[in-house]
Coordinates of C-alpha atoms in Angstrom, one line a residue:
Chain A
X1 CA 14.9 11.3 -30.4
X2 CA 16.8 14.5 -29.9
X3 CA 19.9 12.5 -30.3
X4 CA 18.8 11.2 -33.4
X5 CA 18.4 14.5 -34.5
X6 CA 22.4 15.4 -34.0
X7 CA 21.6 17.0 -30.6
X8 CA 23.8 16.4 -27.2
X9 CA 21.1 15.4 -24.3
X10 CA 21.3 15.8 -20.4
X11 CA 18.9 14.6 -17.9
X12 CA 18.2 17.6 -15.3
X13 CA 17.6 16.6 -12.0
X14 CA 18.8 19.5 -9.9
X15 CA 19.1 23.2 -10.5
X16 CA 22.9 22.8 -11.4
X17 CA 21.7 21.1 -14.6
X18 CA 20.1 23.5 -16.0
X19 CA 23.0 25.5 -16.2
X20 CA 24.6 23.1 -19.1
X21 CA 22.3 23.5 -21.5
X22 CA 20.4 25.7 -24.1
X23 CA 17.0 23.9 -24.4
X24 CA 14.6 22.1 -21.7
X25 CA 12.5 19.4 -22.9
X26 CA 9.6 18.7 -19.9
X27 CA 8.3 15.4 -21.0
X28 CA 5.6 13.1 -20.2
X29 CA 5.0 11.5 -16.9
X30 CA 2.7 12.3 -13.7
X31 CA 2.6 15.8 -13.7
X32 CA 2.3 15.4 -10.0
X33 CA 5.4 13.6 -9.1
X34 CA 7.2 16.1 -11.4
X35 CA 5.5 18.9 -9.9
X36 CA 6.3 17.5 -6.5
X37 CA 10.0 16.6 -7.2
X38 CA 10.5 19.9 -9.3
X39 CA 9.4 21.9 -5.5
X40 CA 11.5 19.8 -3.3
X41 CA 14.6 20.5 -5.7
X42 CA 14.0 24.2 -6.1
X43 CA 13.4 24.4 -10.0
X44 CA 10.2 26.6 -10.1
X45 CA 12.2 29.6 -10.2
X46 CA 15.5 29.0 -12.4
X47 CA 13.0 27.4 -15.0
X48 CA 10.6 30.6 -14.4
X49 CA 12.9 32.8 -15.1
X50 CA 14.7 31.0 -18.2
X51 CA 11.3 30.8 -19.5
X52 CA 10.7 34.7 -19.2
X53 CA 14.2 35.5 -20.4
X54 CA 14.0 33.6 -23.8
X55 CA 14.8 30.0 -22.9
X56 CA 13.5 27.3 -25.4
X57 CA 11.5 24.8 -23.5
X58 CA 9.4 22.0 -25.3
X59 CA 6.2 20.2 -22.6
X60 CA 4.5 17.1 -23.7
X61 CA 1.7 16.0 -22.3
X62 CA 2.5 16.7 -18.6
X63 CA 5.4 19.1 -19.5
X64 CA 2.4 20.8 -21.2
X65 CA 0.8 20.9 -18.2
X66 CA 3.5 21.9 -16.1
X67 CA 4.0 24.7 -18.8
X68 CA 0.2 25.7 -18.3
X69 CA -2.4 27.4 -16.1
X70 CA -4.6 24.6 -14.5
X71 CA -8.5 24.8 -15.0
X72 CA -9.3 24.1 -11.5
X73 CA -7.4 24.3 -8.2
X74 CA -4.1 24.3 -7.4
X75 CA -2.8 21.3 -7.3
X76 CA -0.4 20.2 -8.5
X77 CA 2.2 23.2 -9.0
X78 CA 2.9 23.9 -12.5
X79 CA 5.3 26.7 -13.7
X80 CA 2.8 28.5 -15.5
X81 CA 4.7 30.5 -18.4
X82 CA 2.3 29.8 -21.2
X83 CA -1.0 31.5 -21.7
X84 CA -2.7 28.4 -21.9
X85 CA -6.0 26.6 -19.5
X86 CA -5.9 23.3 -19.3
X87 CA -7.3 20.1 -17.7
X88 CA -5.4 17.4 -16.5
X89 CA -6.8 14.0 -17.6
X90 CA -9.6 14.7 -19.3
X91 CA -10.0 12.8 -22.4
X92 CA -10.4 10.1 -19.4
X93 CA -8.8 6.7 -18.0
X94 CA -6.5 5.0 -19.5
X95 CA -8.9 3.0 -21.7
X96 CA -9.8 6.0 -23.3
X97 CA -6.7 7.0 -24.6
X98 CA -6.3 7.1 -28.7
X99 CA -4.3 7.7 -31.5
X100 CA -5.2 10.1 -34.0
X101 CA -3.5 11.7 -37.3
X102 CA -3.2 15.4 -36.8
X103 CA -2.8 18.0 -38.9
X104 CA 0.3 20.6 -38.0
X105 CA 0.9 23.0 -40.8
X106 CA 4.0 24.3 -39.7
X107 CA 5.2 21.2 -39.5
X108 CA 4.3 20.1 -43.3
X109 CA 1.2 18.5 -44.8
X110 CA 1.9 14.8 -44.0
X111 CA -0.2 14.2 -41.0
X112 CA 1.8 13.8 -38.0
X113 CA 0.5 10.4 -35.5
X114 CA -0.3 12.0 -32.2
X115 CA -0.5 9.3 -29.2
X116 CA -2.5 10.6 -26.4
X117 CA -2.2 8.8 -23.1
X118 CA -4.3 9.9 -20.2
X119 CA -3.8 13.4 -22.3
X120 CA -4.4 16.9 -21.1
X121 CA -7.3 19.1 -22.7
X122 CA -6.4 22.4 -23.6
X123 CA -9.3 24.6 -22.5
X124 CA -8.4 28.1 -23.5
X125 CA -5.6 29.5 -25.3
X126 CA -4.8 32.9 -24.5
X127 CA -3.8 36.1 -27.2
X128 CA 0.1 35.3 -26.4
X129 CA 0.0 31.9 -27.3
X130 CA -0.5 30.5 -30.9
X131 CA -2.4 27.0 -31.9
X132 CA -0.6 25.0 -34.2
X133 CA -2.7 22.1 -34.0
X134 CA -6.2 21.1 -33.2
X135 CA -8.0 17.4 -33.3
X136 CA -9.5 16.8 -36.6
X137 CA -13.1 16.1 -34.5
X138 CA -12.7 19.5 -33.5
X139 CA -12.6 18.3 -29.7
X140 CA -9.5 20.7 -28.9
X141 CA -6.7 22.3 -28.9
X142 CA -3.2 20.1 -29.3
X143 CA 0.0 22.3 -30.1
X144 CA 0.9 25.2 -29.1
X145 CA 3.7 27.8 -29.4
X146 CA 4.1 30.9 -27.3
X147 CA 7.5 32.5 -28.9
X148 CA 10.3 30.4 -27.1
X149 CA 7.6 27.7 -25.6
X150 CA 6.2 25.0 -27.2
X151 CA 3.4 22.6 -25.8
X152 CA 1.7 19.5 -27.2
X153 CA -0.7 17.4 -25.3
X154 CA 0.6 14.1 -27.2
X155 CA 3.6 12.5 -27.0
X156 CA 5.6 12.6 -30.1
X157 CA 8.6 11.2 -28.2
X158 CA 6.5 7.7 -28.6
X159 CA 6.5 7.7 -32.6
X160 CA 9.4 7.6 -34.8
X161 CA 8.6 10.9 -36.2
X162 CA 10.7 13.4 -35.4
X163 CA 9.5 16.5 -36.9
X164 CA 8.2 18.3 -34.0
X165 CA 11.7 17.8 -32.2
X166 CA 13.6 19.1 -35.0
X167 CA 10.9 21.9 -34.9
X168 CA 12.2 22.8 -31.3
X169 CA 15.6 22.2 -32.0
X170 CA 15.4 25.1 -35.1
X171 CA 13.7 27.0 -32.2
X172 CA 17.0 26.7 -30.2
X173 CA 19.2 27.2 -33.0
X174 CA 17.7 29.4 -35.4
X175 CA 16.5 28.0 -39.0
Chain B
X1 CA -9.1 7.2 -34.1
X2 CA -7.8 4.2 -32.4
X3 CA -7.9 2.6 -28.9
X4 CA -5.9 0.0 -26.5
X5 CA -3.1 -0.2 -29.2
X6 CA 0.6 -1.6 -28.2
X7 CA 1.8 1.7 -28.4
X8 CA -0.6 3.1 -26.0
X9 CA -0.7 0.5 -23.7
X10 CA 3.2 0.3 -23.7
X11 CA 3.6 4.1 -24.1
X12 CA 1.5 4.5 -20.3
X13 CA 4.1 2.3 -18.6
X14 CA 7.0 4.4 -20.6
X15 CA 5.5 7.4 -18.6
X16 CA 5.8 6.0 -15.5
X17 CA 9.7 5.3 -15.9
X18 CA 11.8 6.5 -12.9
X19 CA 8.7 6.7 -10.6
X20 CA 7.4 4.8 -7.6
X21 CA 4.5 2.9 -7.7
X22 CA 2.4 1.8 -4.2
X23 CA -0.2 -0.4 -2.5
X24 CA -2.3 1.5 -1.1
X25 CA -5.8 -0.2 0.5
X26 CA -7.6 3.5 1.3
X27 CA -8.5 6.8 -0.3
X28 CA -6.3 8.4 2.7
X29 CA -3.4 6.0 1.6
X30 CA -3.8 7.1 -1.8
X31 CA -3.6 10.5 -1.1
X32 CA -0.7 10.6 1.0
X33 CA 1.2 8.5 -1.9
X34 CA -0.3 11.0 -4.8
X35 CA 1.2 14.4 -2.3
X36 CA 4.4 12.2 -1.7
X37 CA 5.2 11.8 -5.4
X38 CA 4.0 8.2 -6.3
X39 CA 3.7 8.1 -10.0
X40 CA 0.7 5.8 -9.6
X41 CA -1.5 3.9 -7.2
X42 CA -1.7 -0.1 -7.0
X43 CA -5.7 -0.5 -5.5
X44 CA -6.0 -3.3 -3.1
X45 CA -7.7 -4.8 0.1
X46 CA -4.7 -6.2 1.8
X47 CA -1.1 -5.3 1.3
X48 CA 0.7 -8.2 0.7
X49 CA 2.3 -8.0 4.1
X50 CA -1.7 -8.6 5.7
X51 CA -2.4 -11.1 2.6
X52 CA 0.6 -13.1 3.9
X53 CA -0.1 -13.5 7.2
X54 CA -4.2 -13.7 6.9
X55 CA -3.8 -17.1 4.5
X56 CA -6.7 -18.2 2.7
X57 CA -7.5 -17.3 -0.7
X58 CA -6.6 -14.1 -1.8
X59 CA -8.7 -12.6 -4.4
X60 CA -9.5 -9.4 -6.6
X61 CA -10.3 -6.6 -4.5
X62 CA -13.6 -5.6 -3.8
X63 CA -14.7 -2.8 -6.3
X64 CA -15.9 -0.1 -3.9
X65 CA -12.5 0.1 -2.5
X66 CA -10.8 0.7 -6.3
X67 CA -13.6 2.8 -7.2
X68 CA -13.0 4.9 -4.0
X69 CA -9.4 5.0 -4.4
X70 CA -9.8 5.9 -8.6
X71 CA -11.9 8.6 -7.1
X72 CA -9.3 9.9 -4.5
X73 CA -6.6 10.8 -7.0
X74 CA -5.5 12.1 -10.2
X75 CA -2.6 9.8 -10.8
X76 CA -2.8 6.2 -12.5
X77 CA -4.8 3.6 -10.3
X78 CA -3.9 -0.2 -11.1
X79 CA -5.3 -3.1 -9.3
X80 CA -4.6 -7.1 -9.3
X81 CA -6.5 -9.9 -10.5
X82 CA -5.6 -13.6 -9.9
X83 CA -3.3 -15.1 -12.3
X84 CA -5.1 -16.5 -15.3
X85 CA -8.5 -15.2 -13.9
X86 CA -9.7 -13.1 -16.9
X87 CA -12.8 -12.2 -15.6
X88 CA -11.7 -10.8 -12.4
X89 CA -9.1 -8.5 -15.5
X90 CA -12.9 -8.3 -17.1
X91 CA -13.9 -6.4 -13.8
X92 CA -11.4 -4.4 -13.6
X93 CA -11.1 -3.2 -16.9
X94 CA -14.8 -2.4 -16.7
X95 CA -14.2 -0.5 -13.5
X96 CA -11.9 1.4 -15.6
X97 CA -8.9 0.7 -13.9
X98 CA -5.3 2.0 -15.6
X99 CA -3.3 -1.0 -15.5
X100 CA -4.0 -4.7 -14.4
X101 CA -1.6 -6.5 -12.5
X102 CA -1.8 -10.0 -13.1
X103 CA -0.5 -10.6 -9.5
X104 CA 1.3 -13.9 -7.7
X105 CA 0.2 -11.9 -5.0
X106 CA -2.9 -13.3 -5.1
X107 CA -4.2 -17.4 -5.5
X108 CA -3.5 -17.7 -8.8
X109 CA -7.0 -19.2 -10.2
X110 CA -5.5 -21.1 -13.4
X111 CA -2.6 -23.7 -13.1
X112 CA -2.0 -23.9 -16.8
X113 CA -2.7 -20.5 -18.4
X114 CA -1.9 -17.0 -17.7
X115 CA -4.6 -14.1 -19.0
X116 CA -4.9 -13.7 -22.6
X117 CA -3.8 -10.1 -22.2
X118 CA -4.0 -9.0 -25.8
X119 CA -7.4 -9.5 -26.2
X120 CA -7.9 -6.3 -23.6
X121 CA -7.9 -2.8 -24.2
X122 CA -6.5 -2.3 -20.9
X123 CA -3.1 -2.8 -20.1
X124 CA -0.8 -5.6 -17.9
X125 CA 1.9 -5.7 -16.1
X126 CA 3.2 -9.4 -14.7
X127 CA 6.1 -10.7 -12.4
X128 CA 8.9 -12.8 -13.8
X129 CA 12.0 -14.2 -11.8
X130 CA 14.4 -14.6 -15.2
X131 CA 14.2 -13.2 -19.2
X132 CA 12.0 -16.4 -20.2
X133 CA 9.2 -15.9 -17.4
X134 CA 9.3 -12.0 -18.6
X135 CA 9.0 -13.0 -22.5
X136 CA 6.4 -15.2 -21.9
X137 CA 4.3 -12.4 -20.2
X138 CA 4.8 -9.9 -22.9
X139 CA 4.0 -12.7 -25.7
X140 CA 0.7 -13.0 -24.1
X141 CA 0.1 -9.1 -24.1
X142 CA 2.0 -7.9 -20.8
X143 CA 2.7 -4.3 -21.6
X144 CA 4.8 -3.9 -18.8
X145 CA 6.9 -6.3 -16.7
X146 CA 8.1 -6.3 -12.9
X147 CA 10.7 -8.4 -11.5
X148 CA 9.1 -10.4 -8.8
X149 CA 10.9 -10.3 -5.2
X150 CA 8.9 -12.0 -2.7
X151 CA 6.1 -9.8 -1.7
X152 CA 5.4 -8.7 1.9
X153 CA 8.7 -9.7 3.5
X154 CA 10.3 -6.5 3.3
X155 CA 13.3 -8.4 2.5
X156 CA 15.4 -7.1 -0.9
X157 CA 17.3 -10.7 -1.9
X158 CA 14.6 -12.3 -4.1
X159 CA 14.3 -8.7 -6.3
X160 CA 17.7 -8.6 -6.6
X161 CA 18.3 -12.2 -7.6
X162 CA 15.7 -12.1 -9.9
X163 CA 16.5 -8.1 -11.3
X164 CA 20.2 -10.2 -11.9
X165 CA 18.6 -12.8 -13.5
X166 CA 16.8 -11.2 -16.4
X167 CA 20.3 -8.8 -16.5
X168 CA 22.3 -11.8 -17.2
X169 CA 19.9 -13.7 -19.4
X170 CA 19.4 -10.3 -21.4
X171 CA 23.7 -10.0 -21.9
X172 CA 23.5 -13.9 -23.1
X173 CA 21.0 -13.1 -25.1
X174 CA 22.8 -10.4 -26.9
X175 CA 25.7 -12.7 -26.9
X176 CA 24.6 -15.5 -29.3
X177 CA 24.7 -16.3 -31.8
X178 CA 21.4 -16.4 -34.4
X179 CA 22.0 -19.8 -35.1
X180 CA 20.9 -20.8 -31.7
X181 CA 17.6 -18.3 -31.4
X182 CA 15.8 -21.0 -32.2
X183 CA 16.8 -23.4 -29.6
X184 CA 16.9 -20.4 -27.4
X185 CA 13.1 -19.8 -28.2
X186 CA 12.2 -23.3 -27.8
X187 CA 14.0 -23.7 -24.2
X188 CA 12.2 -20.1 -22.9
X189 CA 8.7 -21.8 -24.7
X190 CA 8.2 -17.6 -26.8
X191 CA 7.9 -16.6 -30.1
X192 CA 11.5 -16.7 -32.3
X193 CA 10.3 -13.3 -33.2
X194 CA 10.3 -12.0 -29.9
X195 CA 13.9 -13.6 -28.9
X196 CA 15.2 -12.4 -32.6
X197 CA 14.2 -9.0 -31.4
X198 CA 15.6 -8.8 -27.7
X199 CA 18.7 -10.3 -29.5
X200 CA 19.4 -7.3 -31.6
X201 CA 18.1 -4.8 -28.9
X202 CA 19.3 -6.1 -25.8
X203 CA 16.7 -4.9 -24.0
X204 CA 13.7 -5.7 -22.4
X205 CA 10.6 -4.2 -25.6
X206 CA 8.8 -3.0 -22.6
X207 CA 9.6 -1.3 -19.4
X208 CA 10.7 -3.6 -16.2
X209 CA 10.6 -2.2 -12.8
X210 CA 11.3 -4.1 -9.7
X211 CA 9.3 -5.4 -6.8
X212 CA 8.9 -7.3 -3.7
X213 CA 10.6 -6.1 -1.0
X214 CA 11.4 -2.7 -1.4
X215 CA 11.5 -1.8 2.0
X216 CA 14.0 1.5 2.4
X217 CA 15.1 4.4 0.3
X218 CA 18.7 2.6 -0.6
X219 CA 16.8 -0.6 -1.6
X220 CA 15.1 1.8 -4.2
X221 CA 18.4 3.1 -5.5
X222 CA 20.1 -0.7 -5.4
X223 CA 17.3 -1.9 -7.6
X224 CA 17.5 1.0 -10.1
X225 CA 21.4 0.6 -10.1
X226 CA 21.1 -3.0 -11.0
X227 CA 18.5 -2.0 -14.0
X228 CA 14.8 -1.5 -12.9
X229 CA 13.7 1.4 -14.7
X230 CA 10.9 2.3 -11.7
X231 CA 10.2 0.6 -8.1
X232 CA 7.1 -1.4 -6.6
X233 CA 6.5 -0.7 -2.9
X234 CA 4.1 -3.1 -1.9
X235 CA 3.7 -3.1 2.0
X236 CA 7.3 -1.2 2.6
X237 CA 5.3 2.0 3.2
X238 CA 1.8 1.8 4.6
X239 CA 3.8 -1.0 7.2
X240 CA 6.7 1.2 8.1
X241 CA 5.9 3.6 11.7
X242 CA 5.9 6.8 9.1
X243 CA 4.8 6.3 5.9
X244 CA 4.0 10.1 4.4
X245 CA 8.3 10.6 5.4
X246 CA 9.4 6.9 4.2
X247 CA 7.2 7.3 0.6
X248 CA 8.1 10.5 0.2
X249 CA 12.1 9.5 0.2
X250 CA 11.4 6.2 -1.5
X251 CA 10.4 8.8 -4.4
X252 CA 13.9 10.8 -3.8
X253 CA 15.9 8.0 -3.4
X254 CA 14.6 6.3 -6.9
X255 CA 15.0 10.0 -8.2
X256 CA 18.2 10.7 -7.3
X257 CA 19.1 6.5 -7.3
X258 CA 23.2 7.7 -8.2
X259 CA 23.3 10.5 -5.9
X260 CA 24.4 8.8 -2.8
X261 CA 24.0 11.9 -0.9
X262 CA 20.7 12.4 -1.5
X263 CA 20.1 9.1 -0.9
X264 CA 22.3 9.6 2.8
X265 CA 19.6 12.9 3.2
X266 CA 16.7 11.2 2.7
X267 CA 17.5 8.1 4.8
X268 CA 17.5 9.8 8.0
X269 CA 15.4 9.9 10.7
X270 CA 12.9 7.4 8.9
X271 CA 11.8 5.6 12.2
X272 CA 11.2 1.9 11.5
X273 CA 11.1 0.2 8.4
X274 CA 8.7 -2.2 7.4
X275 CA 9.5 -5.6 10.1
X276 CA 11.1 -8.2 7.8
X277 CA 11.2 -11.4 6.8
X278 CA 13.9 -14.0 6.0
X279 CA 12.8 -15.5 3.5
X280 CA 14.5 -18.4 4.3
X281 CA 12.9 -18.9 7.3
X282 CA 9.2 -18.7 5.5
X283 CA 7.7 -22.7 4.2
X284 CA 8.2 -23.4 0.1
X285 CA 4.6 -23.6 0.0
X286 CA 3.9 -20.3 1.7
X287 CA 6.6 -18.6 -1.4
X288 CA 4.7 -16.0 -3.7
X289 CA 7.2 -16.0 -6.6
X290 CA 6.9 -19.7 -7.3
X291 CA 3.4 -18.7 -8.5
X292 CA 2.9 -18.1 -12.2
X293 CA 5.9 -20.0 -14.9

């Protein structure tokens, strides 16, 4: 999708990676394994401190979490920058995971389709983080940007609407 | 608000990409493969390994053990139902299961039809050995699709030749031209629509890992060189002498699948793999991947 968008993409695997580019995109997946694979290859702390000094990262779904403060324990590991709670799977299993329109003013009025699979909830938003998007039911929180961080608990990357990427991409670049 | 769409039930196995998947028949199992990385959890009584050499029927597993395992960890939790047996996929959709496997692993319970997967809300994922076995699947609603090896031999030659064979029959594919779709569609017995579309892609429309024999970290990094997109490790862990070591490289090594070094890193010090099988040396009639069309 980025690429679409006119942007160069890298995969990061190992800490050398991250030292080619000027924006991180933690996408969806098992936040575990992530987690788990993120520890073993020492990126907790270059990402930390990118995130601290300015860096534009963008988490969906479990990039959110990684991005976020868990509700409850532990486990797994997440990198923690954004003044954000939340719970991992708790809209439920797989058979309860939904589509819905959303509404994300700052990204226009047309609604934008938000695909939530075995989604995050966001269960508090802190005063350094801003809410650009909550479901139309009221039943939570699912944007948010926190100056050079951006979270969403859907997976935009699934749709062929790109305006939340281009959204990160003016974060990178400047409008 | 919508439920069990395409896009979600593709969009789950999308997420999964680049992970390991693995039997497990305990909570403890689970666990260790959750902590070791796995990127989800196939539920199950037996691994294939203990199916094979127990005989008999196999069936669904019972549902205390998926419901104990689905209880054990965060990560996705699939389990298998017998091919074309859409009650036991009834079950397990009820027991709220993430993903079905409609499995050659088990006795398949219909000769003649597969499981009408569309009509669930739940998603599938089904073996193929070649490009028309895979279509097929996804034309009956397989959201994902895994190449089939032969399960429980921790032998890697059948998920190669069959990870080759939907390679190949993708790049032909590609190659014709449209004036021969339709004969193309005829011979594979799927939808024109569905071979009109893989023509102009070249690519699989939903995500293909590989399976059945992954026994070692470099097996993992051979199938994902030859195009899986994510590995099944069916008895290759829980059989090997250390299984929290050997699951937790099998996740590196499928990681990492181009960086031999890491692969190298990972390798050592494993103890003992998995005891194979040739599969030469097994009877036609005692074959897995035959199972299903």
């Amino acid at each position: 999708m980025l690429e679409k968008l006119g942007a160069k993409t890298a995969i990061v695997r190992l800490s050398a990676d991250l030292e080619r580019i000027q924006g991180l995109v933690l996408p969806g997946g098992e936040s575990t394994t992530i987690s788990r694979l993120m520890s073993e290859y020492g990126l907790f702390a270059p990402i930390r401190n990118m995130a601290a000094s300015g860096f534009p990262i963008m988490g969906t779904c479990a990039g959110l979490v990684m991005l976020s403060q868990l509700d409850s324990g532990t486990y797994p590991q997440t990198i923690g920058v954004m003044d954000v709670v939340v719970k991992r799977n708790a809209y439920g299993r797989q058979i309860d995971s939904f589509e819905s329109d959303l509404d994300i003013p700052a990204l226009g009025t047309k609604p934008f389709p938000g695909v939530f699979i075995r989604a995050p909830k966001v269960s508090s938003v802190g005063p350094a983080a801003t809410v650009l998007s909550r479901l139309n039911n009221g039943n939570g929180v699912v944007a948010v940007r926190q100056g050079n961080l951006l979270g969403c608990s859907f997976h935009p990357e699934l749709t062929s609407d790109t305006r939340l990427h281009s959204y990160f991409l003016q974060m990178i670049t400047g409008p | 608000m919508e439920n069990g769409n395409w896009r979600l039930k593709t969009g789950l196995a999308q997420m999964l990409k680049g992970g390991v998947i693995m039997d497990v028949v305990t909570p403890e199992h689970a666990k260790i493969a959750e902590a070791a990385g796995a990127c989800a959890v196939m539920a199950l009584e037996r691994v294939p390994a203990d199916i094979r050499s127990a005989g008999g029927v196999a069936r669904m597993s019972d549902p205390s053990i998926i419901e104990a395992i689905i209880h054990a960890v965060s990560i996705p939790v699939m389990a298998k139902c017998r091919i074309g047996h859409f009650a036991e996929a009834q079950v397990l959709e009820a027991l709220g299961v993430d993903y079905i496997d409609e499995s050659e692993v088990l006795t398949p319970a219909d000769e003649q039809y597969h499981v009408m997967k569309h009509d669930f809300k739940v998603p599938f994922v089904c073996g193929c050995r070649d490009l028309g076995e895979a279509l097929r699947r996804i034309s009956e609603g397989a959201a994902m699709i895994r190449t089939k090896g032969e399960a429980g031999t921790g032998n890697i030659v059948e998920a190669v030749r069959h990870m080759r064979a939907v390679q190949s029959g993708l790049q032909r594919l590609k190659g014709l031209p449209e004036d021969k779709l339709e004969e193309e569609a005829k011979a594979m017995r799927v939808p024109l629509e569905l071979v009109v579309e893989v023509h102009k892609s070249g690519k699989l429309p939903v995500v293909n890992f590989a399976a059945g024999g992954v026994a070692t970290p470099a097996d993992a990094a051979l199938m994902m060189q030859l195009g899986a997109e994510g590995i099944f490790v069916g008895s290759g862990v829980f059989k090997s002498s250390d299984p929290e070591q050997r699951a937790r490289a099998i996740v590196k090594a499928t990681t990492h699948y181009k960086d031999p070094h890491i692969v190298a890193e990972v390798s050592r010090g494993l103890g003992n793999a998995m005891p194979g099988l040739d599969v030469r040396t097994i009877p036609k009639e005692a074959l897995l991947a035959p199972r299903g069309w």
